[in-house]
C-alpha positions as a printed Julia matrix, in Angstrom:
279×3 Matrix{Float64}:
 107.56  182.77   96.98
 106.73  180.38   99.83
 103.61  178.34   99.12
 101.85  175.34  100.64
 103.25  173.23   97.82
 106.81  174.33   98.58
 106.36  173.57  102.27
 105.15  170.04  101.54
 107.91  169.21   99.07
 105.79  169.62   95.95
 107.03  172.94   94.54
 105.6   174.56   91.46
 107.89  173.96   88.51
 108.2   175.27   84.98
 105.57  173.64   82.82
 102.99  173.31   85.6
  99.7   174.89   84.69
  96.21  175.5    86.03
  93.43  173.24   84.83
  90.78  175.61   83.35
  87.94  173.32   84.47
  88.97  172.72   88.08
  91.17  175.7    88.69
  93.75  173.38   90.28
  97.47  173.21   89.59
  98.52  170.31   87.33
 102.02  168.87   86.9
 103.47  169.71   83.49
 105.35  166.37   83.37
 103.07  163.58   84.58
  99.75  165.4    84.13
  98.48  164.62   87.64
  96.94  167.25   89.87
  99.24  168.9    92.37
  96.32  170.29   94.35
  92.97  169.08   95.63
  89.98  170.98   96.99
  88.64  169.85  100.37
  85.5   170.95  102.2
  86.07  172.31  105.7
  83.17  173.14  108.03
  83.67  176.83  107.56
  85.09  177.05  104.0
  86.55  175.22  101.04
  90.33  174.91  101.01
  92.82  174.07   98.24
  95.73  171.99   99.54
  98.78  170.53   97.78
  99.19  166.82   97.02
 102.06  164.82   95.59
 101.77  164.07   91.91
 103.3   160.93   90.41
 106.62  162.72   89.73
 106.99  163.71   93.37
 105.93  160.3    94.66
 108.54  158.63   92.45
 111.22  161.11   93.51
 110.4   160.55   97.18
 110.48  156.79   96.7
 113.86  157.02   94.93
 115.29  159.18   97.72
 113.96  156.76  100.33
 115.49  153.78   98.5
 118.85  155.56   98.1
 118.87  156.4   101.8
 118.03  152.81  102.71
 120.87  151.56  100.51
 123.32  154.0   102.09
 122.27  152.89  105.58
 122.56  149.22  104.6
 126.03  149.81  103.15
 127.08  151.62  106.32
 125.8   148.82  108.56
 127.56  146.22  106.36
 130.82  148.16  106.55
 130.56  148.26  110.33
 129.83  144.52  110.51
 132.78  143.82  108.2
 135.13  145.95  110.31
 133.95  144.21  113.46
 134.43  140.84  111.78
 137.87  141.24  110.23
 139.35  144.18  112.14
 142.09  145.64  110.0
 142.78  142.48  108.0
 141.9   143.66  104.5
 143.26  140.46  102.93
 140.77  138.24  104.73
 138.01  140.8   104.25
 138.56  140.41  100.5
 137.93  136.66  100.48
 134.54  136.19   98.82
 132.82  133.55   96.73
 133.19  135.89   93.75
 136.93  135.13   93.79
 136.5   131.36   94.26
 138.19  129.45   91.43
 136.18  126.31   92.36
 139.23  124.12   91.94
 137.54  121.77   94.4
 133.95  122.03   93.17
 132.53  119.64   95.75
 134.03  121.56   98.67
 132.94  124.86   97.12
 129.37  123.6    96.81
 129.34  122.37  100.4
 130.49  125.62  101.96
 128.03  127.56   99.8
 125.33  125.15  100.97
 126.23  126.01  104.56
 125.52  129.66  103.81
 122.24  128.85  102.08
 121.01  126.83  105.08
 122.66  128.97  107.76
 119.39  129.92  109.46
 118.76  126.26  110.17
 122.37  125.52  111.16
 122.37  128.6   113.38
 119.3   127.42  115.3
 121.01  124.06  115.83
 124.38  125.58  116.71
 126.03  123.57  113.92
 129.29  124.74  112.37
 132.07  123.45  110.14
 135.49  121.97  110.8
 137.88  122.49  107.88
 140.86  120.12  108.09
 143.8   119.88  105.71
 147.34  120.91  104.82
 148.51  124.48  104.78
 147.68  126.63  101.77
 144.74  124.55  100.52
 142.04  127.18  101.05
 140.65  126.57  104.53
 140.92  130.17  105.68
 139.74  131.41  102.29
 136.5   129.44  102.45
 135.9   130.28  106.11
 136.17  133.99  105.27
 133.99  133.54  102.17
 131.27  132.15  104.43
 131.7   135.0   106.9
 131.47  137.62  104.14
 128.37  136.02  102.62
 126.65  135.97  106.01
 127.61  139.59  106.68
 125.92  140.57  103.43
 122.85  138.59  104.5
 122.6   140.66  107.67
 124.23  138.29  110.16
 127.15  139.15  112.41
 130.44  137.27  112.32
 133.97  137.47  113.66
 137.19  135.94  112.34
 140.02  135.47  114.84
 142.55  132.97  116.16
 143.7   131.91  119.59
 146.92  133.91  119.46
 144.84  137.09  119.03
 142.43  136.01  121.77
 145.33  135.35  124.16
 146.77  138.81  123.43
 143.39  140.42  124.15
 143.06  138.53  127.43
 146.58  139.43  128.54
 146.07  143.09  127.62
 143.0   143.76  129.76
 141.6   143.3   133.26
 138.16  142.68  131.77
 138.67  139.01  130.88
 134.93  138.36  130.87
 134.4   141.17  128.4
 136.74  139.45  125.94
 134.88  136.17  126.31
 131.5   137.9   125.98
 132.63  139.53  122.73
 133.32  136.05  121.33
 129.8   134.93  122.19
 127.95  137.82  120.51
 128.44  137.12  116.78
 126.06  134.79  115.0
 129.15  133.01  113.62
 132.63  132.75  115.1
 135.52  131.7   112.84
 138.49  130.27  114.74
 141.41  130.08  112.35
 144.43  127.76  112.66
 143.42  125.67  115.65
 146.42  123.75  117.05
 148.86  126.36  115.7
 148.87  128.13  119.07
 151.47  127.36  121.74
 150.9   124.04  123.49
 150.8   125.34  127.07
 148.33  124.82  129.89
 147.39  128.52  129.63
 146.6   128.33  125.92
 144.88  124.96  126.21
 142.56  126.39  128.85
 141.72  129.41  126.68
 140.96  127.17  123.71
 138.66  124.97  125.77
 136.86  127.9   127.44
 136.1   129.65  124.14
 134.91  126.52  122.34
 132.98  125.2   125.34
 131.2   128.54  125.81
 130.09  128.68  122.16
 128.86  125.1   122.42
 126.99  125.84  125.64
 125.16  128.77  124.03
 124.5   126.74  120.86
 126.13  129.33  118.62
 127.93  127.98  115.53
 131.65  128.05  114.82
 133.8   127.46  111.79
 137.15  126.06  112.85
 140.13  125.61  110.53
 143.19  123.51  111.32
 146.25  122.11  109.57
 145.7   118.88  111.47
 144.94  115.77  109.47
 141.68  113.94  110.03
 143.62  111.16  111.76
 145.3   113.61  114.16
 141.97  115.23  114.92
 140.02  112.06  115.6
 142.95  110.51  117.52
 144.42  113.41  119.54
 147.81  113.02  121.18
 146.9   114.63  124.51
 144.07  114.78  127.02
 143.83  118.57  126.63
 143.34  118.39  122.89
 141.09  115.39  123.31
 138.51  117.29  125.35
 138.56  120.23  122.91
 138.2   118.0   119.86
 135.43  116.06  121.57
 133.38  119.25  121.9
 134.01  120.17  118.25
 132.91  116.72  117.07
 129.53  117.37  118.69
 128.83  120.64  116.92
 130.91  120.84  113.72
 130.58  119.05  110.4
 134.08  117.89  109.34
 135.22  118.74  105.81
 138.51  117.64  104.31
 140.32  120.38  102.38
 142.97  118.88  100.11
 145.0   119.84   97.07
 148.25  121.62   96.34
 149.59  124.5    98.38
 148.11  127.55   96.65
 150.29  129.96   98.58
 153.38  128.13   97.34
 152.05  128.29   93.78
 151.39  132.01   94.11
 154.86  132.56   95.58
 156.55  130.74   92.69
 154.53  132.77   90.18
 155.38  136.01   91.97
 159.09  135.19   91.94
 158.9   134.32   88.23
 157.12  137.63   87.51
 159.68  139.57   89.54
 162.59  137.91   87.72
 160.98  138.75   84.39
 160.69  142.39   85.42
 164.37  142.46   86.39
 165.41  141.63   82.83
 166.41  144.76   80.99
 164.36  145.51   77.88
 167.36  147.34   76.5
 169.98  144.7    75.72
 172.57  147.41   75.51
 171.87  148.74   79.02
 174.74  148.32   81.49
């Protein structure tokens, strides 16, 4: 039977009963009234109200919906940030082994104070040999900021060059690099050393600097090579980065080489037959 209570999401349930004193319906679980009597100019009317059970159920549904929407928005931000690179998307502080505790603390501190750094347009420059964790920490920062509600994008100049060469809308590509709150430029100086690439590098970095939007830049260059560039083209790019990025040295052994050696050892162990008599 359709009732006012059913229409307003407060249906009568088993255990509900009528209060003999008021004549109003009472919830059989929480004991609160599910109806109230109001005085209208022409008559008295009994109308449904939400008891505590219904209010809690509605609040739980609202919270679940909010969590689903937040998860959906985060997934969209993560896809926009990393594209189809699931490996980089999986780099988070939860998987940080803190082998270099000081560096780990510093990059976490950048996340904690990002609102301030963002207003100032201040980013990070991670310099060091290959395999030491520069990209890992840059992506950890991006992931942490995505979870905090910011937007980010992780790319490199080879990808940017491909996007520019594959479209007539060059300005659209550059505009897309200006939108995120944080732009991660991975492997600076690994791109081809041509006038075309050098101009792309300068345009992207100069535009982010001009709009005071922060960048995290990683490079296999040593600190000496960065602060004493070997060409005018690199010199003007590095000069802009010095103005807006905090340099951090990332040192240590090549983790990728360590992982490769361990993988080979594991594979060789698997190739050994458990059955000594097998031929």
